[in-house]
mmCIF file of C-alpha atoms in Angstrom:
data_model
loop_
_atom_site.group_PDB
_atom_site.id
_atom_site.type_symbol
_atom_site.label_atom_id
_atom_site.label_comp_id
_atom_site.label_asym_id
_atom_site.label_seq_id
_atom_site.Cartn_x
_atom_site.Cartn_y
_atom_site.Cartn_z
ATOM 1 C CA MET A 19 -10.736 21.455 6.444
ATOM 2 C CA CYS A 20 -11.018 20.316 2.845
ATOM 3 C CA THR A 21 -13.918 18.492 1.205
ATOM 4 C CA PHE A 22 -13.903 14.796 0.537
ATOM 5 C CA SER A 23 -13.334 15.316 -3.192
ATOM 6 C CA SER A 24 -9.786 16.481 -2.381
ATOM 7 C CA ILE A 25 -9.212 13.479 -0.094
ATOM 8 C CA SER A 26 -9.541 11.278 -3.187
ATOM 9 C CA LEU A 27 -6.018 12.283 -4.202
ATOM 10 C CA ILE A 28 -4.597 10.381 -1.249
ATOM 11 C CA PHE A 29 -6.348 7.057 -1.869
ATOM 12 C CA LEU A 30 -5.666 6.712 -5.570
ATOM 13 C CA LEU A 31 -4.139 3.381 -6.443
ATOM 14 C CA ALA A 32 -1.256 4.707 -8.528
ATOM 15 C CA ILE A 33 -1.088 3.519 -12.176
ATOM 16 C CA PHE A 34 2.162 4.700 -13.779
ATOM 17 C CA LYS A 35 2.478 5.292 -17.520
ATOM 18 C CA PHE A 36 5.827 6.045 -18.968
ATOM 19 C CA ASP A 37 6.983 6.051 -22.570
ATOM 20 C CA GLY A 38 10.427 4.641 -21.860
ATOM 21 C CA LEU A 39 12.259 3.200 -24.808
ATOM 22 C CA HIS A 40 10.846 1.335 -27.756
ATOM 23 C CA SER A 41 13.179 -0.345 -30.269
ATOM 24 C CA ALA A 42 12.765 -3.094 -32.805
ATOM 25 C CA ASP A 43 13.777 -5.823 -30.333
ATOM 26 C CA THR A 44 13.457 -4.407 -26.851
ATOM 27 C CA THR A 45 11.035 -2.152 -24.938
ATOM 28 C CA ILE A 46 11.735 -0.596 -21.570
ATOM 29 C CA TRP A 47 9.235 1.293 -19.488
ATOM 30 C CA GLY A 48 8.161 2.046 -15.863
ATOM 31 C CA PRO A 49 8.454 4.638 -13.116
ATOM 32 C CA GLY A 50 11.779 3.352 -11.931
ATOM 33 C CA LEU A 51 13.464 4.732 -14.990
ATOM 34 C CA ASP A 52 13.220 8.134 -13.379
ATOM 35 C CA PRO A 53 14.734 7.696 -9.912
ATOM 36 C CA LEU A 54 13.674 11.224 -8.899
ATOM 37 C CA ILE A 55 10.276 9.674 -8.308
ATOM 38 C CA VAL A 56 10.550 8.372 -4.763
ATOM 39 C CA LEU A 57 8.887 4.988 -4.166
ATOM 40 C CA PRO A 58 9.443 2.242 -1.509
ATOM 41 C CA ALA A 59 10.923 0.138 -4.330
ATOM 42 C CA ARG A 60 11.455 1.673 -7.698
ATOM 43 C CA TYR A 61 10.809 -0.621 -10.649
ATOM 44 C CA PHE A 62 10.678 -0.836 -14.413
ATOM 45 C CA TYR A 63 9.977 -3.503 -17.119
ATOM 46 C CA VAL A 64 12.138 -4.918 -19.897
ATOM 47 C CA GLN A 65 10.497 -6.783 -22.744
ATOM 48 C CA TYR A 66 12.600 -8.403 -25.485
ATOM 49 C CA ASP A 67 12.314 -10.399 -28.740
ATOM 50 C CA GLN A 68 12.494 -14.048 -27.537
ATOM 51 C CA GLU A 69 13.569 -15.157 -31.024
ATOM 52 C CA LYS A 70 16.729 -13.145 -30.622
ATOM 53 C CA PHE A 71 17.473 -12.961 -26.945
ATOM 54 C CA ASN A 72 16.831 -14.513 -23.513
ATOM 55 C CA ILE A 73 17.018 -12.922 -20.061
ATOM 56 C CA ALA A 74 20.690 -13.958 -19.641
ATOM 57 C CA ASP A 75 21.650 -11.748 -22.553
ATOM 58 C CA PHE A 76 20.866 -8.620 -20.556
ATOM 59 C CA ASN A 77 23.084 -6.815 -18.062
ATOM 60 C CA VAL A 78 21.428 -4.395 -15.620
ATOM 61 C CA LEU A 79 23.571 -2.122 -13.401
ATOM 62 C CA ILE A 80 22.201 0.368 -10.932
ATOM 63 C CA SER A 81 24.775 2.242 -8.896
ATOM 64 C CA GLY A 82 25.686 5.527 -7.236
ATOM 65 C CA LYS A 83 28.013 7.209 -4.824
ATOM 66 C CA THR A 84 27.613 8.511 -1.325
ATOM 67 C CA LYS A 85 28.433 12.099 -0.344
ATOM 68 C CA ASN A 86 31.899 10.819 0.696
ATOM 69 C CA GLY A 87 32.439 9.001 -2.584
ATOM 70 C CA ASN A 88 31.784 5.494 -1.377
ATOM 71 C CA ASN A 89 29.513 3.047 -3.246
ATOM 72 C CA CYS A 90 25.926 3.832 -2.497
ATOM 73 C CA ARG A 91 23.906 0.952 -0.969
ATOM 74 C CA VAL A 92 21.423 -0.183 -3.594
ATOM 75 C CA TRP A 93 19.681 -3.502 -3.711
ATOM 76 C CA THR A 94 18.670 -4.605 -7.256
ATOM 77 C CA ASN A 95 16.396 -7.495 -7.870
ATOM 78 C CA ILE A 96 15.522 -9.119 -11.342
ATOM 79 C CA LEU A 97 12.201 -10.915 -11.628
ATOM 80 C CA ASP A 98 11.752 -13.179 -14.679
ATOM 81 C CA ARG A 99 8.053 -13.109 -15.807
ATOM 82 C CA LYS A 100 8.523 -16.126 -18.129
ATOM 83 C CA ASP A 101 6.932 -14.301 -21.014
ATOM 84 C CA ALA A 102 10.059 -12.680 -22.688
ATOM 85 C CA SER A 103 10.007 -9.948 -20.156
ATOM 86 C CA PHE A 104 11.435 -9.186 -16.700
ATOM 87 C CA ILE A 105 11.015 -6.669 -13.936
ATOM 88 C CA VAL A 106 13.895 -4.769 -12.522
ATOM 89 C CA ARG A 107 13.279 -3.339 -9.030
ATOM 90 C CA TYR A 108 15.676 -1.620 -6.808
ATOM 91 C CA LYS A 109 15.684 -0.128 -3.262
ATOM 92 C CA LEU A 110 17.912 2.656 -1.990
ATOM 93 C CA TYR A 111 19.141 2.638 1.631
ATOM 94 C CA GLU A 112 20.832 6.039 1.657
ATOM 95 C CA ILE A 113 21.015 9.253 -0.344
ATOM 96 C CA CYS A 114 22.890 8.607 -3.610
ATOM 97 C CA TYR A 115 24.854 10.876 -5.966
ATOM 98 C CA GLU A 116 26.256 10.227 -9.468
ATOM 99 C CA PHE A 117 23.332 7.810 -9.909
ATOM 100 C CA ARG A 118 23.340 5.565 -12.961
ATOM 101 C CA ILE A 119 20.835 3.141 -14.455
ATOM 102 C CA LEU A 120 22.334 0.984 -17.262
ATOM 103 C CA VAL A 121 20.462 -1.692 -19.262
ATOM 104 C CA GLU A 122 22.595 -3.278 -22.034
ATOM 105 C CA ASN A 123 22.658 -6.327 -24.155
ATOM 106 C CA LYS A 124 25.700 -8.491 -23.617
ATOM 107 C CA LYS A 125 25.424 -10.041 -27.063
ATOM 108 C CA THR A 126 25.200 -6.843 -29.113
ATOM 109 C CA LEU A 127 26.765 -4.487 -26.534
ATOM 110 C CA LYS A 128 23.905 -2.144 -27.225
ATOM 111 C CA LYS A 129 23.021 0.169 -24.368
ATOM 112 C CA TYR A 130 19.166 0.402 -24.322
ATOM 113 C CA TRP A 131 19.059 2.635 -21.265
ATOM 114 C CA ASN A 132 21.951 4.680 -19.908
ATOM 115 C CA TYR A 133 20.634 7.162 -17.386
ATOM 116 C CA PHE A 134 22.794 9.469 -15.173
ATOM 117 C CA ASP A 135 21.831 11.993 -12.577
ATOM 118 C CA GLN A 136 24.183 13.937 -10.394
ATOM 119 C CA GLY A 137 21.794 13.600 -7.571
ATOM 120 C CA PRO A 138 20.785 13.644 -4.861
ATOM 121 C CA ILE A 139 18.553 10.643 -5.196
ATOM 122 C CA TYR A 140 16.524 9.942 -2.053
ATOM 123 C CA PRO A 141 15.540 6.684 -0.454
ATOM 124 C CA ASP A 142 11.854 6.189 0.514
ATOM 125 C CA GLU A 143 12.592 6.356 4.267
ATOM 126 C CA CYS A 144 14.208 9.806 3.972
ATOM 127 C CA ASP A 145 12.059 12.786 5.022
ATOM 128 C CA CYS A 146 14.141 14.942 2.667
ATOM 129 C CA SER A 147 12.346 16.529 -0.265
ATOM 130 C CA LYS A 148 8.652 17.442 -0.442
ATOM 131 C CA VAL A 149 6.445 18.780 -3.164
ATOM 132 C CA SER A 150 2.782 19.587 -3.395
ATOM 133 C CA ILE A 151 0.551 16.558 -3.832
ATOM 134 C CA ASP A 152 -0.621 17.805 -7.194
ATOM 135 C CA THR A 153 3.002 18.118 -8.369
ATOM 136 C CA TRP A 154 3.766 14.537 -7.076
ATOM 137 C CA LEU A 155 0.736 13.099 -8.866
ATOM 138 C CA SER A 156 1.793 14.836 -12.068
ATOM 139 C CA ASN A 157 5.411 13.717 -11.849
ATOM 140 C CA THR A 158 4.446 10.104 -11.229
ATOM 141 C CA LYS A 159 1.786 10.267 -13.953
ATOM 142 C CA CYS A 160 -0.812 8.715 -11.665
ATOM 143 C CA ARG A 161 -4.322 8.256 -12.898
ATOM 144 C CA THR A 162 -6.436 10.879 -11.314
ATOM 145 C CA ASN A 163 -9.844 9.611 -12.414
ATOM 146 C CA ILE A 164 -10.810 6.239 -10.969
ATOM 147 C CA GLU A 165 -14.499 5.485 -11.370
ATOM 148 C CA GLN A 166 -15.009 3.403 -8.247
ATOM 149 C CA ILE A 167 -13.438 6.025 -5.920
ATOM 150 C CA ASN A 168 -15.254 8.859 -7.669
ATOM 151 C CA ASN A 169 -18.547 7.103 -7.274
ATOM 152 C CA ASP A 170 -17.981 6.430 -3.565
ATOM 153 C CA LEU A 171 -16.931 10.023 -2.922
ATOM 154 C CA ASN A 172 -19.729 11.540 -4.877
ATOM 155 C CA GLN A 173 -22.087 10.535 -2.079
ATOM 156 C CA PHE A 174 -20.282 13.103 0.085
ATOM 157 C CA LYS A 175 -19.827 16.341 -1.960
ATOM 158 C CA ASN A 176 -19.233 18.378 1.140
ATOM 159 C CA VAL A 177 -18.833 17.280 4.760
ATOM 160 C CA ASN A 178 -19.299 19.569 7.742
ATOM 161 C CA PHE A 179 -17.221 17.802 10.347
ATOM 162 C CA GLN A 180 -18.388 20.184 13.067
ATOM 163 C CA THR A 181 -21.748 18.482 12.634
ATOM 164 C CA VAL A 182 -20.887 14.961 11.675
ATOM 165 C CA PHE A 183 -17.893 14.373 13.988
ATOM 166 C CA GLY A 184 -19.924 14.122 17.200
ATOM 167 C CA LYS A 185 -22.457 11.852 15.615
ATOM 168 C CA MET A 186 -19.843 9.414 14.174
ATOM 169 C CA ALA A 187 -17.803 9.340 17.436
ATOM 170 C CA LYS A 188 -20.928 8.634 19.481
ATOM 171 C CA PHE A 189 -22.391 6.066 17.070
ATOM 172 C CA TYR A 190 -19.164 4.058 16.645
ATOM 173 C CA SER A 191 -18.412 4.129 20.446
ATOM 174 C CA GLN A 192 -21.549 2.162 21.288
ATOM 175 C CA HIS A 193 -20.120 -1.239 20.416
ATOM 176 C CA PRO A 194 -16.358 -1.115 21.321
ATOM 177 C CA HIS A 195 -15.933 -4.902 21.195
ATOM 178 C CA SER A 196 -17.230 -5.266 17.570
ATOM 179 C CA THR A 197 -16.481 -1.848 15.958
ATOM 180 C CA SER A 198 -13.204 -0.063 15.732
ATOM 181 C CA VAL A 199 -12.690 3.223 13.777
ATOM 182 C CA CYS A 200 -10.073 5.971 13.853
ATOM 183 C CA HIS A 201 -10.573 9.729 13.373
ATOM 184 C CA TYR A 202 -7.609 11.278 11.521
ATOM 185 C CA VAL A 203 -6.683 14.873 11.214
ATOM 186 C CA VAL A 204 -3.919 16.278 9.029
ATOM 187 C CA LYS A 205 -2.996 19.815 9.891
ATOM 188 C CA ASN A 206 0.072 21.718 8.687
ATOM 189 C CA ASN A 207 1.422 18.365 7.378
ATOM 190 C CA LEU A 208 1.270 16.842 10.844
ATOM 191 C CA ILE A 209 -0.852 13.710 11.426
ATOM 192 C CA PHE A 210 -3.141 13.212 14.419
ATOM 193 C CA ARG A 211 -5.599 10.428 15.252
ATOM 194 C CA LYS A 212 -8.018 9.254 17.959
ATOM 195 C CA CYS A 213 -9.393 5.789 17.802
ATOM 196 C CA TYR A 214 -12.604 4.250 19.122
ATOM 197 C CA GLY A 215 -13.048 0.579 19.997
ATOM 198 C CA GLU A 216 -11.140 -2.092 21.769
ATOM 199 C CA TYR A 217 -9.294 -3.644 18.777
ATOM 200 C CA THR A 218 -7.385 -0.836 17.025
ATOM 201 C CA GLY A 219 -4.231 -2.655 16.040
ATOM 202 C CA PHE A 220 -4.989 -2.279 12.321
ATOM 203 C CA LYS A 221 -4.536 1.461 12.623
ATOM 204 C CA MET A 222 -0.850 0.789 11.762
ATOM 205 C CA PHE A 223 -1.787 0.278 8.093
ATOM 206 C CA MET A 224 -3.350 3.718 7.699
ATOM 207 C CA ASP A 225 -0.628 5.232 9.848
ATOM 208 C CA ASN A 226 2.093 3.855 7.537
ATOM 209 C CA LEU A 227 0.266 4.965 4.375
ATOM 210 C CA LEU A 228 -0.092 8.577 5.712
ATOM 211 C CA LEU A 229 3.457 8.687 7.020
ATOM 212 C CA SER A 230 4.860 7.468 3.678
ATOM 213 C CA LEU A 231 2.951 10.167 1.831
ATOM 214 C CA ASN A 232 3.935 12.722 4.428
ATOM 215 C CA ARG A 233 7.628 12.051 3.680
ATOM 216 C CA LYS A 234 7.130 12.856 -0.022
ATOM 217 C CA VAL A 235 4.499 15.532 -0.268
ATOM 218 C CA PHE A 236 2.831 18.413 1.584
ATOM 219 C CA LEU A 237 -0.571 16.934 2.465
ATOM 220 C CA PRO A 238 -3.639 19.241 2.388
ATOM 221 C CA ASP A 239 -5.335 19.950 5.725
ATOM 222 C CA LEU A 240 -8.109 17.334 6.040
ATOM 223 C CA GLU A 241 -9.879 15.012 8.454
ATOM 224 C CA PHE A 242 -11.623 11.694 7.926
ATOM 225 C CA PHE A 243 -12.747 8.453 9.658
ATOM 226 C CA VAL A 244 -11.342 4.976 8.857
ATOM 227 C CA ASN A 245 -13.027 1.664 9.582
ATOM 228 C CA LEU A 246 -10.389 -0.711 10.950
ATOM 229 C CA GLY A 247 -12.544 -3.862 10.577
ATOM 230 C CA ASP A 248 -13.184 -6.214 7.717
ATOM 231 C CA TRP A 249 -16.913 -5.448 7.495
ATOM 232 C CA PRO A 250 -18.594 -2.267 5.966
ATOM 233 C CA LEU A 251 -20.152 -0.060 8.669
ATOM 234 C CA SER A 252 -21.720 2.992 6.973
ATOM 235 C CA SER A 253 -25.394 2.473 6.125
ATOM 236 C CA PRO A 254 -27.464 4.551 3.750
ATOM 237 C CA LYS A 255 -29.609 5.597 6.755
ATOM 238 C CA GLU A 256 -26.776 7.316 8.649
ATOM 239 C CA LEU A 257 -24.729 8.180 5.496
ATOM 240 C CA PHE A 258 -21.532 8.609 7.494
ATOM 241 C CA PRO A 259 -18.337 9.365 5.329
ATOM 242 C CA LEU A 260 -16.248 6.394 6.371
ATOM 243 C CA PHE A 261 -13.240 5.031 4.565
ATOM 244 C CA SER A 262 -13.114 1.168 4.607
ATOM 245 C CA TRP A 263 -11.174 -1.725 3.137
ATOM 246 C CA CYS A 264 -14.415 -3.366 2.209
ATOM 247 C CA GLY A 265 -17.934 -2.451 0.951
ATOM 248 C CA SER A 266 -21.155 -3.921 -0.270
ATOM 249 C CA ASN A 267 -24.310 -3.144 -2.265
ATOM 250 C CA TYR A 268 -26.025 -2.356 1.065
ATOM 251 C CA SER A 269 -23.500 0.093 2.509
ATOM 252 C CA VAL A 270 -22.047 3.493 1.555
ATOM 253 C CA ASP A 271 -18.485 2.978 2.824
ATOM 254 C CA ILE A 272 -15.791 4.692 0.717
ATOM 255 C CA VAL A 273 -13.701 1.705 -0.344
ATOM 256 C CA MET A 274 -9.913 2.066 -0.611
ATOM 257 C CA PRO A 275 -7.224 -0.586 -1.521
ATOM 258 C CA THR A 276 -7.057 -3.347 1.088
ATOM 259 C CA TYR A 277 -4.533 -3.076 3.909
ATOM 260 C CA ASP A 278 -2.562 -6.148 2.717
ATOM 261 C CA ILE A 279 -2.164 -4.618 -0.851
ATOM 262 C CA THR A 280 -1.203 -1.283 0.692
ATOM 263 C CA GLU A 281 1.340 -2.901 3.042
ATOM 264 C CA SER A 282 2.866 -4.986 0.328
ATOM 265 C CA ALA A 283 3.463 -1.871 -1.754
ATOM 266 C CA LEU A 284 4.891 0.121 1.201
ATOM 267 C CA GLU A 285 7.082 -2.741 2.330
ATOM 268 C CA ASN A 286 8.154 -3.882 -1.171
ATOM 269 C CA MET A 287 11.686 -5.246 -0.956
ATOM 270 C CA GLY A 288 11.326 -4.876 2.756
ATOM 271 C CA ARG A 289 9.735 -7.119 5.376
ATOM 272 C CA VAL A 290 6.995 -8.237 2.973
ATOM 273 C CA THR A 291 8.070 -10.824 0.355
ATOM 274 C CA LEU A 292 4.697 -11.528 -1.224
ATOM 275 C CA ASP A 293 3.677 -8.546 -3.281
ATOM 276 C CA MET A 294 2.332 -7.638 -6.745
ATOM 277 C CA LEU A 295 5.830 -7.669 -8.300
ATOM 278 C CA SER A 296 7.383 -10.747 -6.599
ATOM 279 C CA VAL A 297 4.412 -12.866 -7.684
ATOM 280 C CA GLN A 298 5.138 -12.071 -11.298
ATOM 281 C CA GLY A 299 8.726 -13.217 -10.916
ATOM 282 C CA ASN A 300 7.852 -16.551 -9.140
ATOM 283 C CA ILE A 301 5.541 -18.105 -11.661
ATOM 284 C CA GLU A 302 6.951 -21.401 -12.892
ATOM 285 C CA LYS A 303 4.706 -22.324 -15.817
ATOM 286 C CA PRO A 304 4.314 -20.209 -18.908
ATOM 287 C CA TRP A 305 0.739 -19.485 -19.998
ATOM 288 C CA SER A 306 0.710 -22.347 -22.567
ATOM 289 C CA GLN A 307 1.565 -24.920 -19.864
ATOM 290 C CA LYS A 308 -0.859 -23.969 -17.163
ATOM 291 C CA ILE A 309 -3.388 -26.506 -15.873
ATOM 292 C CA GLU A 310 -6.753 -25.875 -17.525
ATOM 293 C CA LYS A 311 -8.894 -25.796 -14.359
ATOM 294 C CA GLY A 312 -10.402 -23.304 -11.957
ATOM 295 C CA PHE A 313 -8.502 -23.230 -8.600
ATOM 296 C CA TRP A 314 -9.426 -22.037 -5.083
ATOM 297 C CA MET A 315 -7.936 -22.881 -1.656
ATOM 298 C CA GLY A 316 -8.658 -21.356 1.739
ATOM 299 C CA ARG A 317 -10.385 -21.658 5.122
ATOM 300 C CA ASP A 318 -14.052 -22.323 5.843
ATOM 301 C CA SER A 319 -15.107 -18.768 6.570
ATOM 302 C CA SER A 320 -18.459 -18.944 4.754
ATOM 303 C CA LYS A 321 -21.026 -21.441 3.464
ATOM 304 C CA HIS A 322 -20.304 -20.237 -0.072
ATOM 305 C CA ARG A 323 -16.789 -21.751 0.177
ATOM 306 C CA LEU A 324 -18.188 -25.019 1.276
ATOM 307 C CA ASN A 325 -20.585 -24.989 -1.686
ATOM 308 C CA LEU A 326 -17.661 -24.426 -3.976
ATOM 309 C CA VAL A 327 -15.865 -27.509 -2.505
ATOM 310 C CA GLU A 328 -19.024 -29.496 -3.174
ATOM 311 C CA LEU A 329 -19.062 -28.402 -6.729
ATOM 312 C CA SER A 330 -15.426 -29.328 -7.054
ATOM 313 C CA LYS A 331 -16.019 -32.838 -5.836
ATOM 314 C CA LYS A 332 -18.716 -33.230 -8.527
ATOM 315 C CA ASN A 333 -16.727 -31.551 -11.260
ATOM 316 C CA SER A 334 -13.075 -32.374 -10.567
ATOM 317 C CA ASP A 335 -12.182 -32.210 -14.245
ATOM 318 C CA ILE A 336 -12.737 -28.459 -14.388
ATOM 319 C CA LEU A 337 -12.475 -27.318 -10.779
ATOM 320 C CA ASN A 338 -10.026 -27.811 -7.888
ATOM 321 C CA ALA A 339 -11.357 -26.269 -4.648
ATOM 322 C CA SER A 340 -10.331 -27.302 -1.123
ATOM 323 C CA ILE A 341 -10.534 -26.178 2.504
ATOM 324 C CA THR A 342 -7.170 -25.861 4.309
ATOM 325 C CA ASN A 343 -8.484 -25.584 7.883
ATOM 326 C CA PHE A 344 -11.872 -26.040 9.483
ATOM 327 C CA PHE A 345 -12.487 -23.339 12.088
ATOM 328 C CA PHE A 346 -16.232 -22.504 11.757
ATOM 329 C CA TYR A 347 -17.824 -25.666 10.368
ATOM 330 C CA LYS A 348 -15.861 -28.396 12.078
ATOM 331 C CA GLU A 349 -18.933 -30.647 12.240
ATOM 332 C CA LEU A 350 -18.932 -30.660 8.402
ATOM 333 C CA LYS A 351 -15.308 -31.626 8.016
ATOM 334 C CA GLU A 352 -16.194 -35.192 7.026
ATOM 335 C CA LYS A 353 -18.478 -34.020 4.234
ATOM 336 C CA TYR A 354 -16.266 -31.186 2.817
ATOM 337 C CA GLY A 355 -12.810 -32.445 3.912
ATOM 338 C CA PRO A 356 -10.331 -33.696 4.482
ATOM 339 C CA GLY A 357 -8.452 -30.413 5.053
ATOM 340 C CA LYS A 358 -5.664 -29.883 2.472
ATOM 341 C CA LYS A 359 -2.214 -28.857 3.402
ATOM 342 C CA PRO A 360 -1.597 -25.190 2.315
ATOM 343 C CA ILE A 361 0.717 -24.674 -0.645
ATOM 344 C CA SER A 362 2.895 -21.724 -1.663
ATOM 345 C CA PHE A 363 0.866 -18.887 -3.038
ATOM 346 C CA PHE A 364 3.178 -18.925 -6.046
ATOM 347 C CA LYS A 365 1.911 -22.476 -6.903
ATOM 348 C CA PHE A 366 -1.571 -21.049 -7.316
ATOM 349 C CA PHE A 367 -0.434 -19.762 -10.668
ATOM 350 C CA ASP A 368 0.195 -23.224 -12.105
ATOM 351 C CA VAL A 369 -3.471 -23.230 -12.802
ATOM 352 C CA LEU A 370 -5.148 -21.276 -15.547
ATOM 353 C CA LEU A 371 -8.100 -19.728 -13.638
ATOM 354 C CA GLN A 372 -8.093 -18.310 -10.066
ATOM 355 C CA LEU A 373 -11.421 -18.227 -8.241
ATOM 356 C CA LEU A 374 -11.806 -15.401 -5.672
ATOM 357 C CA ILE A 375 -14.311 -15.798 -2.833
ATOM 358 C CA ILE A 376 -13.524 -12.878 -0.606
ATOM 359 C CA LEU A 377 -16.178 -12.973 2.177
ATOM 360 C CA THR A 378 -15.832 -11.578 5.681
ATOM 361 C CA ILE A 379 -17.597 -12.975 8.676
#
């Protein structure tokens, strides 16, 4: 089995850097310009000179043919970022040939991007073409040096799972009602797991991540433990190598992107409608028109949130903080309420400053 330093390749939060096209009035860039890079939803950006053009002046066409010569099923979505730029994202539902990406200006008839590939171009769900993980990272131009992940992994230079496996399995099996972890093994590009604890439904998020990677690359042989809960579990005393969606200054969990961010990436243009791209295309107010306040809204899952609401009541000119539902401090509803009706997440961005209080209980 491999060391934990090689596992870091799997949990990188991909940051794509593509040169694209740079002209006097329009810039185009993003990984979706190269459809050979397989993603759940491919995407790229178009930025234009707003003194010359607006978004309606651009025509975007993404098309292809099936093996039988019929039109290939491609869903294209344009997201206006309200800042003289827009996102083009597209999702393939079958293998495409004679694939074309066209971005042109309807005013000037200038073709800024005119890409053609004979194919095949594969959809994300297709277990069709695999490369080594190093080749895939190189092709996608992912960052391979992320300080936070490196620091977390440096605590575990080499792990002897023959020694640590039994200790971790025994330790995390002691409290099945409050602790849930899964032991994963990848061998010959097949994925195996065994979970410990009563509540293991969140294993689907790690399953989906590994299966998505497994369709694209040959994964190295490895094994690791994943914490399925929303509280860090690995203490400096035990020093167990445990991947988690959360961490703290008092734990040594190896923190990876949260399950909701991962799911929104894997299900982009699928069953998830709230993701990092759709948010950018559903902001109503440009930066100059945003309300100059701090904003927070959520449930009463910690005293810190109640304190923030109290600050808001005293400083309503600079802060708007409110509780949506009282689950844990119902007896304090009169003081910190009344509960506010939830609003669309997109409306959060009408306000200039977002306050994040991410506390688990």
